[in-house]
Amino acid sequence: MWFFGRKWPSGFSSSSTAEEVTEGIDGSGLTAIVTGASSGIGAETARVLALRGVHVVMAVRNVDSGKNVKEEILKEIPNAKVDVMELDLSSMASVREFASKYNSLGLPLNILINNAGIMASPYMLSKDNIELQFATNYLSPFLLTNLLLDNMKNTARESSREGRIVNLSSSAHRHPFPGGIRFDKINDEAGYGSIKAYGQSKLATLLHANELARRFKEEGVNITANSLHPGGIHTNLFRYHTVLSGFANTIGRFKFKSVPQGAATTCYVALHPQVNGVSGKYFEDCNISKPSAYGEDAELAKKLWEFSLPLTNP
């Protein structure tokens, strides 16, 4: 049960579900990529977008699981347009392959939802030898977004419809390492803390959306970029952290959102007309919220962008 259901300016609250916040919205003619759509709030996001008529491309690491989700969606929504494509965010080669294949299909791209992520993993390196949470939660989505931007810009221009980029951050962005981003110590194992590293990666995700929004405004591009905290949802994100998982299984079941509630803010930011023209904002519970001081630091966002470019160039 989720107790805190007070409605805020949008008319929605923490207890709203993804279906409720998109009720009456016609998404036909739109195409969206949802990363991490084979489980949890990613799968629910894909289902609800498909329910509203959006052509959904599920970008997933486990293709078999993705196909199972697709089958479930089609059982409920026989006319849904859903495709499954492989994407492993722990590998930049996989990101490049996905983007190349997607762009070669000639599909438009109206909405990009950077949903996939991992939480509080032990110290590990990605396939590109970068600390795994920073690589998976931020750096690969940064690369993916850049590789798909030309498509999004063309789609926005040719369709005269606003494009939207939605980055899933977290309230954990408020608790990164001192200084926010450890630019000189991204791979430092000695100073690694799984929760702080998660907070760092989610701060980076938020700053990425902010810098995209700034650049889009400067270029006069009809695309928005926003970030959000979906709320606490007991999904397989907790698989690396037994203490958090134990909390979620006991006290957390009274405090955590359901998966439909957890997907609500994503679907709201991706589809709702109230968000038209809104960019560079951080959302919680389907309403604009105030991020941390680091999350509002425009110079930190610019520094992160410049830091990320050489790391993602082959």
C-alpha positions as a Python dict, from the first residue, in 0.01 Angstrom:
ca = {
    (1, 'M'): (0, 0, 0),
    (2, 'W'): (120, 350, -83),
    (3, 'F'): (-5, 595, 180),
    (4, 'F'): (108, 930, 50),
    (5, 'G'): (-155, 1011, -212),
    (6, 'R'): (-188, 1388, -183),
    (7, 'K'): (-245, 1545, -523),
    (8, 'W'): (-14, 1823, -640),
    (9, 'P'): (-38, 2090, -918),
    (10, 'S'): (-52, 1837, -1202),
    (11, 'G'): (-357, 1672, -1046),
    (12, 'F'): (-160, 1351, -990),
    (13, 'S'): (23, 1209, -692),
    (14, 'S'): (251, 932, -570),
    (15, 'S'): (-45, 692, -577),
    (16, 'S'): (-131, 762, -943),
    (17, 'T'): (-64, 480, -1189),
    (18, 'A'): (80, 495, -1539),
    (19, 'E'): (-259, 417, -1689),
    (20, 'E'): (-426, 691, -1486),
    (21, 'V'): (-181, 966, -1585),
    (22, 'T'): (-213, 881, -1955),
    (23, 'E'): (-587, 825, -1967),
    (24, 'G'): (-740, 979, -2278),
    (25, 'I'): (-402, 1051, -2443),
    (26, 'D'): (-367, 937, -2803),
    (27, 'G'): (-8, 837, -2874),
    (28, 'S'): (-71, 700, -3222),
    (29, 'G'): (187, 815, -3472),
    (30, 'L'): (457, 831, -3205),
    (31, 'T'): (755, 597, -3179),
    (32, 'A'): (939, 542, -2851),
    (33, 'I'): (1246, 351, -2739),
    (34, 'V'): (1232, 220, -2383),
    (35, 'T'): (1554, 74, -2246),
    (36, 'G'): (1532, -197, -1983),
    (37, 'A'): (1179, -283, -2088),
    (38, 'S'): (1194, -654, -2009),
    (39, 'S'): (1098, -618, -1642),
    (40, 'G'): (978, -383, -1370),
    (41, 'I'): (879, -28, -1449),
    (42, 'G'): (1039, -53, -1794),
    (43, 'A'): (799, -330, -1892),
    (44, 'E'): (504, -139, -1747),
    (45, 'T'): (613, 175, -1931),
    (46, 'A'): (625, -18, -2258),
    (47, 'R'): (282, -169, -2194),
    (48, 'V'): (112, 160, -2113),
    (49, 'L'): (272, 345, -2404),
    (50, 'A'): (156, 65, -2634),
    (51, 'L'): (-190, 87, -2477),
    (52, 'R'): (-198, 455, -2578),
    (53, 'G'): (-108, 374, -2938),
    (54, 'V'): (266, 442, -2931),
    (55, 'H'): (493, 220, -3140),
    (56, 'V'): (726, 87, -2870),
    (57, 'V'): (1075, -47, -2932),
    (58, 'M'): (1192, -242, -2629),
    (59, 'A'): (1570, -214, -2599),
    (60, 'V'): (1668, -503, -2373),
    (61, 'R'): (1971, -703, -2267),
    (62, 'N'): (1777, -1029, -2242),
    (63, 'V'): (1592, -1068, -2570),
    (64, 'D'): (1400, -1378, -2459),
    (65, 'S'): (1262, -1192, -2158),
    (66, 'G'): (1178, -900, -2383),
    (67, 'K'): (989, -1127, -2620),
    (68, 'N'): (792, -1269, -2328),
    (69, 'V'): (688, -918, -2223),
    (70, 'K'): (595, -839, -2582),
    (71, 'E'): (375, -1150, -2597),
    (72, 'E'): (198, -1045, -2277),
    (73, 'I'): (138, -698, -2417),
    (74, 'L'): (-4, -839, -2739),
    (75, 'K'): (-238, -1069, -2546),
    (76, 'E'): (-384, -764, -2374),
    (77, 'I'): (-354, -523, -2669),
    (78, 'P'): (-374, -724, -2993),
    (79, 'N'): (-318, -420, -3215),
    (80, 'A'): (-15, -296, -3022),
    (81, 'K'): (299, -209, -3215),
    (82, 'V'): (588, -353, -3018),
    (83, 'D'): (937, -457, -3128),
    (84, 'V'): (1224, -606, -2931),
    (85, 'M'): (1589, -522, -2997),
    (86, 'E'): (1903, -622, -2809),
    (87, 'L'): (2090, -360, -2608),
    (88, 'D'): (2350, -424, -2339),
    (89, 'L'): (2437, -99, -2164),
    (90, 'S'): (2748, -250, -2008),
    (91, 'S'): (2901, -249, -2357),
    (92, 'M'): (2946, 57, -2576),
    (93, 'A'): (2991, -173, -2874),
    (94, 'S'): (2638, -303, -2809),
    (95, 'V'): (2511, 56, -2782),
    (96, 'R'): (2667, 146, -3118),
    (97, 'E'): (2529, -170, -3278),
    (98, 'F'): (2180, -101, -3147),
    (99, 'A'): (2181, 261, -3265),
    (100, 'S'): (2316, 165, -3606),
    (101, 'K'): (2048, -102, -3651),
    (102, 'Y'): (1772, 126, -3531),
    (103, 'N'): (1872, 412, -3757),
    (104, 'S'): (1902, 176, -4053),
    (105, 'L'): (1540, 64, -4009),
    (106, 'G'): (1415, 405, -4119),
    (107, 'L'): (1196, 435, -3810),
    (108, 'P'): (1127, 780, -3666),
    (109, 'L'): (1200, 849, -3301),
    (110, 'N'): (978, 1080, -3098),
    (111, 'I'): (1049, 960, -2745),
    (112, 'L'): (1363, 814, -2589),
    (113, 'I'): (1325, 676, -2237),
    (114, 'N'): (1658, 596, -2071),
    (115, 'N'): (1510, 364, -1811),
    (116, 'A'): (1754, 73, -1775),
    (117, 'G'): (1997, 67, -1488),
    (118, 'I'): (2159, -120, -1203),
    (119, 'M'): (2167, -31, -835),
    (120, 'A'): (2434, -55, -566),
    (121, 'S'): (2639, -326, -732),
    (122, 'P'): (2971, -443, -588),
    (123, 'Y'): (3274, -284, -751),
    (124, 'M'): (3293, -409, -1107),
    (125, 'L'): (3407, -275, -1442),
    (126, 'S'): (3202, -262, -1760),
    (127, 'K'): (3315, -427, -2082),
    (128, 'D'): (3484, -95, -2159),
    (129, 'N'): (3671, -96, -1825),
    (130, 'I'): (3464, 178, -1664),
    (131, 'E'): (3304, 146, -1319),
    (132, 'L'): (2987, -47, -1390),
    (133, 'Q'): (2719, 177, -1237),
    (134, 'F'): (2861, 492, -1397),
    (135, 'A'): (2889, 310, -1731),
    (136, 'T'): (2547, 143, -1729),
    (137, 'N'): (2336, 413, -1566),
    (138, 'Y'): (2493, 715, -1731),
    (139, 'L'): (2773, 679, -1984),
    (140, 'S'): (2610, 428, -2219),
    (141, 'P'): (2277, 619, -2216),
    (142, 'F'): (2480, 934, -2291),
    (143, 'L'): (2630, 759, -2595),
    (144, 'L'): (2297, 608, -2700),
    (145, 'T'): (2127, 946, -2687),
    (146, 'N'): (2400, 1110, -2894),
    (147, 'L'): (2381, 836, -3157),
    (148, 'L'): (2003, 878, -3187),
    (149, 'L'): (1988, 1258, -3176),
    (150, 'D'): (1998, 1317, -3551),
    (151, 'N'): (1701, 1083, -3590),
    (152, 'M'): (1512, 1262, -3313),
    (153, 'K'): (1586, 1604, -3460),
    (154, 'N'): (1473, 1493, -3805),
    (155, 'T'): (1159, 1337, -3663),
    (156, 'A'): (1070, 1650, -3466),
    (157, 'R'): (1126, 1870, -3770),
    (158, 'E'): (941, 1652, -4021),
    (159, 'S'): (648, 1569, -3794),
    (160, 'S'): (621, 1912, -3630),
    (161, 'R'): (578, 1723, -3302),
    (162, 'E'): (787, 1779, -2993),
    (163, 'G'): (1042, 1510, -2921),
    (164, 'R'): (1101, 1404, -2562),
    (165, 'I'): (1399, 1252, -2386),
    (166, 'V'): (1323, 1107, -2043),
    (167, 'N'): (1610, 1010, -1813),
    (168, 'L'): (1536, 802, -1506),
    (169, 'S'): (1739, 947, -1223),
    (170, 'S'): (1667, 886, -856),
    (171, 'S'): (1637, 1067, -525),
    (172, 'A'): (1972, 897, -461),
    (173, 'H'): (2124, 1174, -676),
    (174, 'R'): (2119, 1373, -352),
    (175, 'H'): (2377, 1139, -199),
    (176, 'P'): (2675, 1108, -434),
    (177, 'F'): (3043, 1126, -348),
    (178, 'P'): (3173, 1462, -216),
    (179, 'G'): (3189, 1701, -510),
    (180, 'G'): (2915, 1515, -695),
    (181, 'I'): (3118, 1345, -968),
    (182, 'R'): (3461, 1191, -904),
    (183, 'F'): (3604, 1293, -1240),
    (184, 'D'): (3958, 1183, -1153),
    (185, 'K'): (3854, 871, -965),
    (186, 'I'): (3570, 713, -1164),
    (187, 'N'): (3746, 375, -1147),
    (188, 'D'): (3893, 411, -797),
    (189, 'E'): (3820, 82, -623),
    (190, 'A'): (3974, 183, -290),
    (191, 'G'): (3729, 468, -239),
    (192, 'Y'): (3431, 286, -387),
    (193, 'G'): (3099, 273, -206),
    (194, 'S'): (2811, 106, -385),
    (195, 'I'): (2542, 349, -263),
    (196, 'K'): (2754, 659, -327),
    (197, 'A'): (2847, 527, -671),
    (198, 'Y'): (2478, 475, -747),
    (199, 'G'): (2406, 831, -634),
    (200, 'Q'): (2687, 960, -854),
    (201, 'S'): (2552, 777, -1158),
    (202, 'K'): (2200, 908, -1100),
    (203, 'L'): (2327, 1263, -1049),
    (204, 'A'): (2507, 1226, -1383),
    (205, 'T'): (2182, 1110, -1542),
    (206, 'L'): (2003, 1420, -1413),
    (207, 'L'): (2282, 1653, -1526),
    (208, 'H'): (2278, 1488, -1869),
    (209, 'A'): (1912, 1583, -1915),
    (210, 'N'): (1981, 1938, -1797),
    (211, 'E'): (2268, 1986, -2040),
    (212, 'L'): (2065, 1839, -2325),
    (213, 'A'): (1785, 2084, -2246),
    (214, 'R'): (2031, 2376, -2250),
    (215, 'R'): (2176, 2268, -2583),
    (216, 'F'): (1833, 2212, -2740),
    (217, 'K'): (1723, 2560, -2636),
    (218, 'E'): (2043, 2710, -2775),
    (219, 'E'): (1996, 2526, -3106),
    (220, 'G'): (1623, 2597, -3127),
    (221, 'V'): (1548, 2224, -3150),
    (222, 'N'): (1193, 2105, -3077),
    (223, 'I'): (1302, 1838, -2829),
    (224, 'T'): (1276, 1845, -2451),
    (225, 'A'): (1489, 1660, -2198),
    (226, 'N'): (1384, 1593, -1841),
    (227, 'S'): (1480, 1364, -1556),
    (228, 'L'): (1278, 1201, -1282),
    (229, 'H'): (1270, 996, -967),
    (230, 'P'): (1022, 711, -1019),
    (231, 'G'): (984, 646, -647),
    (232, 'G'): (1083, 345, -444),
    (233, 'I'): (973, 29, -622),
    (234, 'H'): (1077, -320, -516),
    (235, 'T'): (1216, -456, -842),
    (236, 'N'): (1523, -661, -932),
    (237, 'L'): (1732, -343, -894),
    (238, 'F'): (1780, -458, -535),
    (239, 'R'): (1947, -784, -633),
    (240, 'Y'): (2296, -657, -541),
    (241, 'H'): (2205, -519, -198),
    (242, 'T'): (2072, -763, 61),
    (243, 'V'): (2003, -496, 327),
    (244, 'L'): (1789, -286, 92),
    (245, 'S'): (1620, -597, -42),
    (246, 'G'): (1538, -712, 310),
    (247, 'F'): (1393, -372, 394),
    (248, 'A'): (1182, -379, 79),
    (249, 'N'): (1050, -724, 164),
    (250, 'T'): (939, -620, 513),
    (251, 'I'): (874, -257, 605),
    (252, 'G'): (926, -149, 245),
    (253, 'R'): (616, -324, 118),
    (254, 'F'): (411, -65, 306),
    (255, 'K'): (619, 227, 185),
    (256, 'F'): (719, 131, -167),
    (257, 'K'): (516, 201, -478),
    (258, 'S'): (366, -69, -693),
    (259, 'V'): (513, -113, -1041),
    (260, 'P'): (216, 66, -1208),
    (261, 'Q'): (267, 357, -967),
    (262, 'G'): (642, 348, -1026),
    (263, 'A'): (598, 383, -1403),
    (264, 'A'): (355, 674, -1369),
    (265, 'T'): (604, 961, -1367),
    (266, 'T'): (789, 820, -1667),
    (267, 'C'): (469, 790, -1869),
    (268, 'Y'): (353, 1133, -1753),
    (269, 'V'): (675, 1304, -1863),
    (270, 'A'): (684, 1107, -2187),
    (271, 'L'): (324, 1165, -2301),
    (272, 'H'): (123, 1418, -2104),
    (273, 'P'): (35, 1750, -2271),
    (274, 'Q'): (99, 1930, -1942),
    (275, 'V'): (469, 1870, -2007),
    (276, 'N'): (468, 2033, -2353),
    (277, 'G'): (761, 2273, -2375),
    (278, 'V'): (890, 2183, -2030),
    (279, 'S'): (1260, 2101, -2039),
    (280, 'G'): (1552, 2069, -1802),
    (281, 'K'): (1329, 1984, -1507),
    (282, 'Y'): (1337, 1711, -1245),
    (283, 'F'): (1009, 1532, -1168),
    (284, 'E'): (882, 1330, -875),
    (285, 'D'): (531, 1186, -840),
    (286, 'C'): (424, 1337, -1174),
    (287, 'N'): (513, 1690, -1064),
    (288, 'I'): (813, 1917, -1103),
    (289, 'S'): (1041, 1888, -801),
    (290, 'K'): (1357, 2057, -680),
    (291, 'P'): (1678, 1857, -722),
    (292, 'S'): (1990, 1888, -508),
    (293, 'A'): (2231, 2178, -542),
    (294, 'Y'): (2457, 1957, -753),
    (295, 'G'): (2154, 1875, -969),
    (296, 'E'): (2111, 2245, -1047),
    (297, 'D'): (2479, 2312, -1117),
    (298, 'A'): (2497, 2411, -1485),
    (299, 'E'): (2878, 2426, -1483),
    (300, 'L'): (2897, 2074, -1340),
    (301, 'A'): (2662, 1956, -1618),
    (302, 'K'): (2885, 2115, -1884),
    (303, 'K'): (3198, 1966, -1727),
    (304, 'L'): (3037, 1622, -1721),
    (305, 'W'): (2942, 1651, -2089),
    (306, 'E'): (3298, 1739, -2189),
    (307, 'F'): (3434, 1463, -1966),
    (308, 'S'): (3201, 1206, -2127),
    (309, 'L'): (3271, 1278, -2493),
    (310, 'P'): (3621, 1124, -2511),
    (311, 'L'): (3512, 827, -2301),
    (312, 'T'): (3244, 741, -2557),
    (313, 'N'): (3449, 797, -2872),
    (314, 'P'): (3589, 477, -3024),
}
